[in-house]
Amino acid sequence: MAITFELKHTDAKTAARRAALTTPHGVIETPAFMPVGTNATVKAVLPESLDEVGAQIVLANTYHLFLRPGHEIVAEAGGLHQFMHWDKPILTDSGGFQVFSLGAINKITETGVTFRSHIDGSLNTLTPEKSIEVQNALGADIIMAFDECISYPMDKDGTAAATERTSRWLERCKDAHKRTDRQALFGIMQGGMYPDLRERSAADIVALDLPGYAIGGLSVGEPKALMYEILDGCTPLLPENKPRYLMGVGSPDAIFEAVERGIDMFDCVLPTREARHGSVMTSVGDVNIKNARYERDFGPLDPNCDCYTCRNYSRAYLRHLFKAGEILSHMLLSIHNLRFLLRLTEDIRSAIENDRFTEFKNEFLCYNNKERV
Amino acid sequence: MAITFELKHTDAKTAARRAALTTPHGVIETPAFMPVGTNATVKAVLPESLDEVGAQIVLANTYHLFLRPGHEIVAEAGGLHQFMHWDKPILTDSGGFQVFSLGAINKITETGVTFRSHIDGSLNTLTPEKSIEVQNALGADIIMAFDECISYPMDKDGTAAATERTSRWLERCKDAHKRTDRQALFGIMQGGMYPDLRERSAADIVALDLPGYAIGGLSVGEPKALMYEILDGCTPLLPENKPRYLMGVGSPDAIFEAVERGIDMFDCVLPTREARHGSVMTSVGDVNIKNARYERDFGPLDPNCDCYTCRNYSRAYLRHLFKAGEILSHMLLSIHNLRFLLRLTEDIRSAIENDRFTEFKNEFLCYNNKERV
């Protein structure tokens, strides 16, 4: 087995759980947030800074690396860890989501998906076997099943067809996976917004006894209340002794809601993407650094933050950098936003350990929504 | 006096000299290259990285900081050092060069220059007094005189008029300078490509007994041979016991030629600008990282480089980042190019100390031109 999952403690009042996921490149304490490094780099952040903000694992994208530079090149470089100078755990997404969201779909068949590259328009095909071959070449510690993703909203027949195909593709992924000793394959539950389809999907993927399971098809445009309602039904369907990963989720409120329902892992481009747009998460509310009110604000972004940016730079300087279009703005705001979310998960972990998850959640969300400064 | 200049050794065979310039924020060993941080940031480089590559001093621009965020804001922040989180020496250019190269000139009079901002088209005026006021507010260790810059080529009458005005403006700069205890004002020699005008300019500025002198109006489009010819005549006109700064020069060959003629300080956007275009200086020749030949090149940018980038990343990865438009490409290539030039000046300093400047120059330029890989 490539990974082991040790459940350390479950919160007294909720399904929130504290665990440790051991991979060939180190331990991930959960609940964990995974920064996204689409092109084998977390945008504008040095690996050393990533380490300093507390990242335990980063996510990279099969779709992007398959198209550029090509997985063979990454394999020749010694794998993704060496290629991108990151020797801690890595998870690669399968490309399933990206062929549907980024590529121009040409044809979907039982075999796989033919799509036009968003880079050069070239025709490419990803199948379950190909996705796993690419992910085996990249060498991440955790790899994901190739699934059929649907748009939201989607009728029940369409959702059922895609969900069933995802189950059939998962068997092919499992058969194709050549490096079970070094890489853990996670199955992905689909089923859209239909609880009975979620149930069927869960039964299918759990039957394959994989090292971990993800929940896909949420946070795709549906109202948050609906997402939480679906999630309510999802986590009980997944085995307790395996990690549970809610894909594409990363806003603080959604992290709390999902942890409360027993989710262990998260990923989202939010902190780095927002940073590049000048949007900053702080303990005293969101900060839009472009705002004129920060022109002469010589305090840190967040008075309660321990990150490199908050220790060394003022809002006035960060605003200046952003307005001047300076790359350093992206670098410094990304560091802060990542640290904010990673410290949040650190605090969630210790709250769970101390059986005060709900108290911490209420304190955080109340304080965080109190005032926007 | 804000600074002291200690001449340590002059090369046995040339005018190359080894000195130390002590400022309120530390010592600059010369010959020195100053990375350019136009907007109070060396583009895409963290101050800690700047320190690690060996930067002893950075340059910032009065023109840019006057327009945005405004010098009052920088002053309120505690000055430029604190604003940009750099506690080593800083030099600010006067804005003289930028109003002519970036701003749309509206009017030049004896009083000063009225120009339209390149940012928002607003009308602004810089005069010798205003430039010094701005630079006093910014608080750099070394500040520059506000000069009238001319384009190349320029006839003798035009050059003479601008040169004479530059001399008159220098007197006003000196009179306006309020912080002689903490900031050293350097005069700038003009005179274009006319040796007799250079002579007159030198006489004017040296008469004011300033802490240092710069040579302006070179590297403005003239052939390199002409620049060296003019430079030949310039340095003997400047006092030996004061630092000499050749403005805007930073290519390795020009640094060698200028050091040989007795120049102590250099600045240039070349290393960082080239980095953002994927052009890399190495000990084995220039590397254009976009080139397909580096697709599977898993060696470092430069086999003889000790920089962070060369220690940790391959050409194949750097090419991938550049092709993918990733900010990390700019960050890593800038670090390398800066280290390349700063190590060059370190090597020049030890060559001078060992009376083998010419040998080192020949070795370096010969080896560096031998092969482009």
XYZ file of C-alpha atoms in Angstrom:
746
model
C 0.000 0.000 0.000
C 1.293 3.412 -0.952
C -0.458 5.190 1.888
C -1.771 4.530 5.369
C -4.557 6.429 7.055
C -4.649 6.703 10.810
C -7.763 8.090 12.416
C -6.655 9.903 15.562
C -9.764 11.451 16.986
C -13.355 12.190 16.077
C -15.002 15.308 17.420
C -17.405 14.627 20.302
C -20.346 16.447 18.737
C -19.872 16.235 14.967
C -18.420 13.944 12.343
C -15.281 16.139 12.160
C -12.211 13.974 12.367
C -8.515 14.337 12.944
C -6.279 11.900 11.095
C -2.872 11.412 9.527
C -2.299 10.261 5.986
C 1.166 8.803 5.462
C 2.491 8.840 1.899
C 5.861 7.953 0.335
C 6.809 11.645 0.579
C 5.647 12.346 4.097
C 2.698 12.682 6.413
C -0.353 14.862 5.811
C -2.160 15.857 8.963
C -5.879 16.143 8.227
C -8.184 17.978 7.771
C -5.816 19.378 5.152
C -5.992 22.033 2.480
C -3.985 21.367 -0.673
C -2.720 24.403 -2.642
C -3.156 23.976 -6.375
C -0.081 23.878 -8.594
C -1.759 23.354 -11.963
C 1.326 23.555 -14.165
C 3.719 22.006 -11.613
C 3.993 25.349 -9.806
C 1.737 27.006 -7.284
C 1.400 30.285 -9.140
C 3.856 32.975 -7.974
C 5.037 31.022 -4.919
C 8.479 29.500 -4.387
C 8.416 25.944 -2.991
C 10.296 27.200 0.077
C 7.561 29.773 0.695
C 4.968 27.037 0.249
C 6.707 25.044 2.909
C 6.859 28.073 5.186
C 3.122 28.758 4.909
C 2.489 25.204 6.058
C 1.560 23.397 2.840
C 1.793 19.646 3.409
C 0.827 18.555 -0.087
C 0.223 20.261 -3.415
C -2.053 19.340 -6.267
C -0.974 19.283 -9.905
C -3.053 18.713 -13.021
C -2.771 15.760 -15.357
C -4.649 17.611 -18.089
C -2.166 20.486 -18.124
C 1.013 18.455 -17.722
C -0.101 15.900 -20.313
C -0.503 18.728 -22.843
C 2.567 20.686 -21.694
C 5.392 19.783 -21.202
C 4.173 16.159 -21.643
C 4.331 13.426 -19.012
C 7.273 11.662 -20.659
C 9.403 14.745 -20.083
C 8.375 14.949 -16.442
C 9.160 11.239 -16.075
C 12.577 11.723 -17.690
C 13.222 14.577 -15.267
C 12.806 12.074 -12.454
C 9.117 12.647 -11.817
C 7.045 15.566 -10.714
C 8.649 15.973 -7.290
C 12.092 16.468 -8.737
C 10.827 18.422 -11.754
C 9.142 21.059 -9.595
C 11.545 20.939 -6.623
C 8.948 19.801 -4.076
C 9.793 16.717 -2.068
C 6.635 16.601 0.009
C 3.457 14.798 -1.070
C 1.768 15.593 -4.379
C -1.700 14.682 -5.644
C -2.546 14.753 -9.339
C -6.031 15.277 -10.586
C -6.977 12.897 -13.412
C -7.821 15.427 -16.097
C -11.464 14.344 -15.960
C -12.667 17.683 -14.689
C -10.405 19.742 -16.967
C -11.300 18.067 -20.263
C -14.869 19.093 -19.512
C -14.147 22.567 -18.183
C -11.170 23.696 -20.288
C -10.865 21.532 -23.367
C -13.351 21.894 -26.204
C -14.982 18.472 -26.117
C -14.916 16.789 -29.469
C -16.368 13.376 -28.604
C -17.229 11.384 -25.496
C -17.490 7.641 -25.929
C -17.252 4.656 -23.653
C -13.559 4.599 -24.517
C -12.770 8.090 -23.319
C -12.841 11.761 -24.202
C -11.437 13.399 -27.312
C -10.928 17.123 -26.876
C -9.168 20.088 -28.340
C -6.300 21.440 -26.281
C -6.959 24.881 -24.789
C -3.327 25.699 -25.602
C -2.977 24.989 -29.304
C -6.278 23.509 -30.450
C -4.705 20.116 -31.121
C -6.911 17.012 -30.828
C -6.078 14.782 -27.874
C -7.675 11.823 -26.183
C -7.769 10.917 -22.526
C -9.116 7.551 -21.480
C -9.080 5.980 -18.043
C -6.001 4.006 -19.086
C -4.254 7.047 -20.539
C -4.957 9.197 -17.499
C -3.482 6.555 -15.221
C -0.501 6.065 -17.532
C 0.151 9.819 -17.395
C -0.285 9.899 -13.632
C 2.018 6.898 -13.196
C 4.620 8.802 -15.205
C 4.167 11.976 -13.152
C 4.606 9.960 -9.962
C 2.366 11.804 -7.493
C 1.712 10.122 -4.148
C -2.035 10.228 -4.710
C -3.619 9.880 -8.130
C -7.248 10.319 -9.081
C -9.649 8.239 -11.137
C -10.645 9.523 -14.567
C -14.315 10.425 -14.278
C -17.039 11.840 -16.478
C -17.937 15.265 -15.168
C -21.271 16.884 -15.889
C -22.397 20.463 -15.871
C -24.863 21.875 -13.362
C -27.791 21.643 -13.578
C -28.156 18.245 -15.278
C -31.262 16.057 -15.532
C -31.402 12.734 -13.761
C -30.963 10.541 -16.848
C -27.874 12.439 -17.929
C -26.469 12.334 -14.419
C -27.164 8.615 -14.096
C -25.461 7.831 -17.389
C -22.329 9.812 -16.472
C -22.252 8.335 -12.971
C -22.504 4.776 -14.245
C -19.816 5.418 -16.805
C -17.609 6.873 -14.061
C -18.008 3.576 -12.186
C -17.050 1.535 -15.244
C -14.091 3.842 -15.910
C -12.954 3.462 -12.307
C -12.566 -0.302 -12.786
C -10.448 0.377 -15.854
C -8.372 2.918 -13.886
C -7.760 0.379 -11.168
C -6.721 -2.265 -13.717
C -4.418 0.183 -15.496
C -2.657 1.386 -12.353
C 0.914 0.061 -12.397
C 2.463 1.649 -9.325
C 0.207 0.706 -6.437
C 3.277 0.426 -4.218
C 4.135 4.134 -4.612
C 0.897 5.789 -5.670
C -2.535 5.562 -4.084
C -5.498 5.659 -6.470
C -8.560 7.463 -5.146
C -12.008 6.771 -6.586
C -14.374 9.684 -7.199
C -18.021 9.584 -6.211
C -20.355 11.279 -8.682
C -24.144 11.359 -8.812
C -24.778 15.065 -9.128
C -27.536 16.459 -6.966
C -29.427 13.129 -6.763
C -29.046 11.330 -3.426
C -29.969 7.915 -4.849
C -27.371 8.280 -7.614
C -24.812 9.338 -5.006
C -25.669 6.159 -3.126
C -25.246 3.988 -6.180
C -21.954 5.674 -7.054
C -20.654 5.210 -3.516
C -21.557 1.519 -3.546
C -19.723 1.045 -6.856
C -16.512 2.782 -5.860
C -16.353 1.447 -2.304
C -16.674 -2.086 -3.673
C -13.270 -1.638 -5.297
C -11.591 -1.180 -1.904
C -9.388 1.755 -2.897
C -6.987 3.598 -0.549
C -9.139 6.746 -0.545
C -12.260 8.354 -1.928
C -13.153 11.733 -3.295
C -16.462 13.458 -3.718
C -16.715 15.080 -7.135
C -19.452 17.065 -8.805
C -20.004 19.504 -5.962
C -19.128 23.188 -5.851
C -19.953 23.312 -9.551
C -22.390 26.206 -9.437
C -25.136 24.852 -7.192
C -26.305 26.862 -4.152
C -24.180 26.197 -1.091
C -27.196 24.947 0.875
C -27.764 22.269 -1.758
C -24.084 21.326 -1.690
C -24.217 20.822 2.078
C -27.456 18.852 1.790
C -25.920 16.484 -0.765
C -22.752 16.279 1.294
C -24.827 15.273 4.317
C -25.807 12.152 2.474
C -22.385 11.473 0.926
C -19.897 11.084 3.729
C -21.801 8.335 5.600
C -21.587 6.274 2.414
C -17.790 6.301 2.480
C -15.728 4.006 4.709
C -14.579 5.545 7.948
C -11.070 4.135 7.695
C -10.240 5.810 4.381
C -9.458 9.469 3.621
C -12.292 11.540 2.154
C -11.482 14.342 -0.248
C -13.964 17.007 -1.305
C -12.720 18.214 -4.664
C -12.481 21.888 -5.617
C -13.642 23.306 -2.315
C -11.675 25.886 -0.411
C -13.686 28.802 0.972
C -13.463 28.957 4.772
C -17.204 28.487 5.342
C -17.387 25.484 3.022
C -14.318 23.955 4.658
C -16.013 24.193 8.063
C -19.251 22.693 6.770
C -17.460 19.851 5.050
C -15.126 19.054 7.944
C -18.189 18.933 10.157
C -19.554 16.225 7.850
C -16.371 14.170 7.963
C -14.262 15.458 5.056
C -10.473 15.210 5.408
C -9.001 16.876 2.325
C -9.644 19.964 0.230
C -8.168 21.741 -2.764
C -9.006 25.023 -4.387
C -7.396 27.676 -6.579
C -9.200 30.332 -4.543
C -6.352 31.632 -2.350
C -3.864 32.118 -5.173
C -6.356 33.234 -7.814
C -7.940 35.767 -5.489
C -4.491 37.003 -4.520
C -3.706 37.771 -8.140
C -6.888 39.814 -8.255
C -5.947 41.723 -5.116
C -8.488 39.971 -2.883
C -7.214 38.999 0.505
C -8.735 36.872 3.264
C -7.986 38.129 6.750
C -9.069 37.472 10.308
C -10.782 40.859 10.272
C -12.682 40.356 7.046
C -11.903 40.452 3.354
C -9.540 43.108 2.069
C -9.615 44.353 -1.504
C -6.134 45.786 -1.725
C -7.058 48.006 -4.668
C -9.299 50.046 -2.378
C -8.240 53.683 -1.846
C -8.794 53.305 1.922
C -5.524 51.356 2.117
C -3.470 54.085 0.456
C -2.065 55.260 3.799
C -2.706 52.125 5.828
C 0.703 51.238 7.184
C -0.470 48.236 9.172
C -0.179 44.623 8.006
C -2.792 42.918 5.833
C -3.990 40.988 8.858
C -3.038 41.981 12.415
C -3.410 38.347 13.520
C -1.359 36.736 10.784
C 2.102 35.229 11.181
C 2.912 35.020 7.471
C 5.970 36.489 5.777
C 3.878 39.157 4.057
C 2.186 40.329 7.239
C 5.460 40.346 9.144
C 7.232 42.564 6.632
C 4.901 44.663 4.476
C 2.135 47.206 4.906
C -1.211 47.428 3.199
C -0.043 50.714 1.678
C 2.951 49.018 0.064
C 0.902 46.035 -1.121
C -1.677 48.382 -2.620
C 1.103 50.286 -4.374
C 2.538 47.070 -5.821
C -0.864 45.927 -7.035
C -1.663 49.269 -8.647
C 1.745 49.303 -10.324
C 1.130 45.823 -11.740
C 4.176 44.453 -9.955
C 4.689 40.689 -9.823
C 5.734 41.016 -6.185
C 2.104 41.834 -5.417
C 1.011 38.407 -6.651
C 3.844 36.776 -4.746
C 3.108 38.456 -1.421
C -0.693 38.251 -1.547
C -0.551 34.581 -2.567
C 1.689 33.809 0.385
C -0.739 35.502 2.732
C -3.905 33.891 1.367
C -2.330 30.444 1.431
C -1.150 30.954 4.990
C -4.612 32.132 5.976
C -6.276 28.944 4.728
C -3.527 26.645 5.949
C -3.574 28.178 9.415
C -7.347 27.772 9.370
C -6.914 24.025 8.831
C -4.241 23.935 11.558
C -6.685 25.587 13.930
C -9.440 23.216 12.850
C -7.180 20.273 13.603
C -6.438 21.430 17.103
C -10.088 22.309 17.709
C -11.055 18.740 16.787
C -8.352 17.344 19.043
C -9.833 19.363 21.883
C -13.442 18.467 21.099
C -14.328 22.056 20.418
C -14.769 22.066 16.668
C -18.235 23.604 16.769
C -17.157 26.328 19.158
C -14.219 27.167 16.960
C -16.387 27.170 13.846
C -18.867 29.567 15.440
C -16.143 31.853 16.761
C -14.360 31.949 13.433
C -17.357 32.502 11.190
C -18.910 35.038 13.520
C -15.708 37.046 13.944
C -14.817 36.709 10.321
C -18.170 38.052 9.171
C -18.409 40.768 11.779
C -16.657 43.569 10.097
C -15.025 44.206 6.778
C -12.114 46.538 7.264
C 28.889 63.400 5.468
C 26.406 60.671 4.655
C 28.970 58.443 2.981
C 32.651 57.701 3.018
C 34.651 56.274 0.168
C 37.741 54.232 0.864
C 39.971 53.350 -2.045
C 41.539 49.986 -1.259
C 43.549 49.067 -4.306
C 44.107 50.099 -7.878
C 44.912 47.472 -10.472
C 48.568 47.417 -11.480
C 47.921 47.680 -15.213
C 44.637 49.537 -15.606
C 42.543 52.200 -13.886
C 40.335 49.488 -12.371
C 39.898 50.121 -8.677
C 38.686 48.300 -5.613
C 36.979 50.435 -2.996
C 34.347 50.476 -0.268
C 31.508 52.952 -0.061
C 30.047 53.225 3.431
C 26.490 54.506 3.682
C 24.020 54.857 6.572
C 22.585 51.444 5.627
C 25.798 49.550 5.128
C 28.888 49.120 3.044
C 28.988 48.682 -0.728
C 32.080 46.946 -1.979
C 32.984 48.297 -5.403
C 32.978 47.802 -8.336
C 29.312 47.166 -7.661
C 26.262 46.388 -9.750
C 22.959 47.824 -8.500
C 19.766 45.914 -9.395
C 16.953 48.232 -10.432
C 13.799 48.367 -8.348
C 11.880 50.996 -10.284
C 8.631 50.907 -8.310
C 10.258 50.113 -4.951
C 10.551 46.444 -5.925
C 13.096 44.627 -8.026
C 10.602 43.006 -10.354
C 9.622 39.450 -9.327
C 12.333 39.138 -6.661
C 11.798 38.962 -2.899
C 14.184 41.156 -0.870
C 15.512 38.014 0.810
C 16.353 36.558 -2.594
C 18.001 39.832 -3.539
C 20.154 39.563 -0.464
C 20.988 35.948 -1.283
C 22.126 36.773 -4.825
C 24.545 39.290 -3.344
C 22.862 42.636 -3.998
C 24.480 45.299 -1.834
C 22.315 48.211 -2.943
C 19.223 48.664 -5.076
C 18.112 51.557 -7.202
C 14.608 53.018 -7.143
C 13.070 55.688 -9.341
C 11.980 59.127 -8.230
C 9.884 59.576 -11.353
C 7.824 56.459 -10.690
C 7.466 56.847 -6.932
C 6.619 60.547 -7.243
C 3.733 59.639 -9.550
C 2.722 56.504 -7.667
C 2.235 56.054 -4.721
C 3.593 59.580 -4.085
C 6.631 60.435 -2.014
C 4.548 61.685 0.947
C 3.100 58.211 1.361
C 6.541 56.626 1.257
C 7.732 59.171 3.824
C 4.752 58.437 6.074
C 5.557 54.733 5.781
C 8.930 55.517 7.344
C 10.866 55.972 4.123
C 11.713 53.753 1.217
C 13.768 51.221 3.169
C 10.892 50.383 5.470
C 8.271 50.702 2.737
C 9.930 48.087 0.535
C 11.431 45.923 3.322
C 15.049 46.463 2.300
C 17.407 47.679 4.994
C 20.549 47.796 2.904
C 21.592 50.839 0.867
C 19.297 52.378 -1.715
C 20.022 54.877 -4.481
C 17.272 56.915 -6.112
C 17.541 58.258 -9.593
C 16.374 61.873 -9.893
C 13.648 61.420 -12.472
C 15.679 63.420 -14.964
C 16.169 60.515 -17.309
C 12.595 59.219 -16.963
C 10.782 62.472 -17.697
C 12.608 62.454 -21.004
C 12.264 58.754 -21.782
C 8.830 57.896 -20.338
C 6.823 61.043 -19.775
C 5.410 62.987 -22.680
C 7.290 66.254 -22.357
C 5.038 69.221 -22.268
C 7.492 71.991 -21.604
C 11.146 72.369 -20.630
C 12.157 75.682 -19.115
C 14.939 76.893 -16.923
C 12.651 76.143 -13.983
C 12.156 72.483 -14.757
C 10.221 69.983 -16.831
C 6.466 69.717 -17.182
C 5.369 66.348 -18.491
C 2.391 64.071 -18.799
C 2.453 61.022 -16.564
C 2.858 57.740 -18.450
C 0.336 56.279 -15.982
C -2.694 58.527 -16.237
C -1.738 61.387 -18.547
C -1.845 63.944 -15.729
C 0.367 67.031 -15.996
C 3.228 67.100 -13.500
C 6.312 69.188 -12.991
C 9.723 68.171 -11.762
C 12.300 70.816 -10.989
C 15.694 70.401 -9.372
C 14.144 71.479 -6.060
C 11.166 69.167 -6.419
C 13.295 66.175 -7.356
C 15.452 66.700 -4.276
C 12.392 67.229 -2.090
C 10.991 63.939 -3.351
C 14.300 62.183 -2.858
C 14.674 63.624 0.650
C 11.238 62.209 1.422
C 12.095 58.805 -0.031
C 15.253 58.722 2.074
C 17.679 56.764 -0.102
C 21.326 56.692 0.957
C 22.431 58.122 -2.362
C 20.354 60.604 -4.337
C 20.969 61.925 -7.813
C 20.976 65.380 -9.315
C 18.095 66.371 -11.595
C 19.612 66.707 -15.048
C 18.479 67.527 -18.545
C 18.836 64.433 -20.662
C 19.111 64.579 -24.419
C 18.424 62.068 -27.115
C 21.118 60.525 -29.286
C 22.274 61.775 -31.676
C 22.149 65.465 -30.708
C 23.985 68.358 -32.316
C 26.631 70.225 -30.401
C 24.599 73.337 -29.696
C 21.718 71.353 -28.256
C 24.091 69.254 -26.220
C 25.907 72.309 -24.897
C 22.670 73.988 -23.859
C 21.443 70.929 -21.983
C 24.816 70.380 -20.375
C 25.042 73.944 -19.154
C 21.534 73.777 -17.799
C 22.414 70.557 -16.020
C 25.244 72.425 -14.298
C 22.940 75.235 -13.220
C 20.363 72.736 -12.034
C 23.016 70.911 -10.019
C 23.688 74.046 -7.982
C 19.968 74.297 -7.253
C 19.893 70.597 -6.300
C 22.742 71.101 -3.889
C 21.039 74.115 -2.338
C 17.742 72.266 -2.025
C 19.235 69.197 -0.377
C 18.098 69.096 3.252
C 19.478 65.803 4.513
C 23.184 65.898 3.774
C 23.813 63.998 7.007
C 21.878 60.925 5.830
C 21.840 61.205 2.039
C 24.713 61.743 -0.360
C 23.962 63.815 -3.450
C 25.800 62.723 -6.590
C 26.287 65.109 -9.485
C 25.829 63.864 -13.049
C 28.255 64.674 -15.833
C 26.622 65.280 -19.200
C 28.110 66.527 -22.459
C 26.883 63.890 -24.881
C 29.421 62.632 -27.365
C 31.550 65.838 -27.280
C 34.773 65.528 -25.286
C 35.099 69.277 -24.736
C 31.541 69.488 -23.373
C 32.277 66.525 -21.113
C 35.294 68.448 -19.855
C 33.266 71.546 -19.146
C 30.561 69.535 -17.422
C 33.117 67.752 -15.266
C 34.705 71.028 -14.225
C 31.293 72.423 -13.237
C 30.195 69.485 -11.140
C 33.552 68.780 -9.520
C 33.708 72.403 -8.393
C 30.732 71.685 -6.129
C 32.697 69.101 -4.146
C 29.942 66.495 -3.976
C 30.271 63.066 -2.298
C 30.135 61.245 -5.631
C 29.792 61.663 -9.381
C 27.903 59.899 -12.108
C 28.400 59.811 -15.824
C 25.107 60.240 -17.637
C 24.190 60.353 -21.300
C 26.031 57.206 -22.283
C 24.540 53.886 -23.332
C 21.734 55.863 -24.971
C 21.907 54.279 -28.400
C 25.436 55.189 -29.499
C 27.833 52.473 -30.745
C 29.709 50.801 -27.916
C 33.052 51.837 -29.365
C 31.976 55.473 -29.147
C 30.779 55.004 -25.589
C 34.153 53.595 -24.567
C 35.951 56.403 -26.398
C 33.950 59.052 -24.553
C 34.368 57.164 -21.308
C 38.140 57.175 -21.850
C 38.051 60.927 -21.563
C 35.516 61.096 -18.728
C 36.920 59.215 -15.789
C 40.227 61.134 -15.595
C 38.130 64.291 -15.161
C 36.551 62.974 -11.956
C 38.301 63.041 -8.568
C 39.999 59.841 -7.593
C 38.750 59.952 -4.024
C 35.057 59.949 -4.934
C 32.865 57.122 -6.249
C 32.159 57.105 -9.988
C 28.892 55.754 -11.254
C 28.179 54.951 -14.895
C 24.421 55.194 -15.233
C 22.311 52.614 -17.040
C 25.112 50.255 -17.938
C 25.007 46.588 -17.084
C 26.063 44.235 -19.864
C 29.098 42.166 -18.862
C 31.345 43.497 -21.637
C 30.475 47.119 -20.869
C 31.034 46.537 -17.149
C 34.542 45.236 -17.883
C 35.349 48.148 -20.188
C 34.081 50.686 -17.690
C 35.772 49.141 -14.663
C 38.983 49.162 -16.657
C 38.511 52.921 -17.029
C 37.947 53.480 -13.329
C 34.155 53.181 -12.863
C 32.907 51.953 -9.482
C 29.143 51.627 -9.792
C 26.626 50.376 -12.339
C 22.896 49.931 -12.671
C 20.803 48.335 -15.368
C 17.398 46.733 -15.841
C 19.012 44.214 -18.177
C 19.198 41.147 -15.903
C 15.593 41.311 -14.723
C 14.072 42.517 -17.989
C 15.880 39.878 -20.002
C 14.782 37.253 -17.483
C 11.152 38.138 -18.051
C 11.749 37.600 -21.770
C 13.337 34.221 -21.163
C 16.894 35.387 -21.898
C 19.515 34.088 -19.544
C 23.185 34.967 -19.123
C 25.364 31.991 -18.287
C 29.039 31.140 -18.032
C 28.627 28.969 -21.135
C 26.903 31.598 -23.243
C 23.443 33.058 -23.526
C 20.476 30.755 -23.138
C 17.092 31.538 -24.657
C 14.931 29.343 -22.491
C 12.124 29.287 -25.069
C 14.323 27.274 -27.401
C 13.117 23.734 -28.159
C 16.614 22.387 -27.536
C 16.031 22.762 -23.794
C 12.847 20.690 -23.807
C 14.659 17.641 -22.413
C 17.667 19.388 -20.934
C 17.634 18.331 -17.315
C 20.809 20.166 -16.350
C 20.905 23.559 -14.614
C 20.775 26.868 -16.490
C 24.463 27.338 -15.828
C 26.703 24.484 -14.679
C 29.005 26.975 -12.946
C 26.377 28.953 -11.078
C 25.700 28.808 -7.354
C 22.298 30.523 -7.446
C 19.078 29.167 -5.992
C 17.660 28.555 -9.474
C 20.663 26.621 -10.713
C 20.854 24.570 -7.527
C 17.240 23.424 -7.709
C 15.751 23.575 -11.203
C 16.452 22.218 -14.673
C 16.389 23.991 -17.996
C 13.516 21.689 -18.986
C 11.438 22.860 -16.024
C 12.303 26.525 -16.573
C 11.372 26.218 -20.238
C 8.090 24.617 -19.251
C 7.327 27.455 -16.811
C 8.143 30.093 -19.393
C 6.034 28.444 -22.095
C 3.144 28.109 -19.646
C 3.405 31.816 -18.800
C 4.022 31.049 -15.144
C 5.165 33.857 -12.841
C 7.647 31.459 -11.254
C 9.583 31.617 -14.526
C 10.155 35.355 -14.055
C 11.073 34.809 -10.430
C 13.612 32.064 -11.072
C 15.219 33.546 -14.198
C 15.527 36.960 -12.519
C 17.289 35.396 -9.550
C 19.745 33.690 -11.877
C 20.490 36.706 -14.074
C 21.017 38.932 -11.047
C 23.317 36.388 -9.455
C 25.235 36.100 -12.706
C 25.977 39.836 -12.841
C 26.576 40.171 -9.116
C 28.975 37.240 -9.095
C 30.714 38.846 -12.059
C 31.327 41.977 -9.985
C 32.486 39.837 -7.046
C 34.983 38.155 -9.347
C 36.057 41.506 -10.758
C 36.685 42.761 -7.231
C 38.903 39.851 -6.350
C 40.697 40.073 -9.704
C 41.536 43.715 -8.977
C 42.721 42.823 -5.489
C 45.063 40.295 -7.058
C 46.266 42.603 -9.828
C 44.869 40.350 -12.488
C 41.932 42.337 -13.766
C 42.995 42.192 -17.400
C 43.635 38.467 -17.266
C 40.232 37.888 -15.733
C 38.557 40.130 -18.288
C 40.157 38.246 -21.154
C 39.345 34.866 -19.696
C 35.755 35.820 -19.023
C 34.982 37.469 -22.333
C 36.782 34.797 -24.331
C 35.083 31.906 -22.549
C 31.752 33.647 -22.494
C 31.796 34.246 -26.229
C 33.205 30.871 -27.159
C 30.067 28.838 -27.395
C 26.372 29.420 -27.180
C 24.736 26.347 -25.749
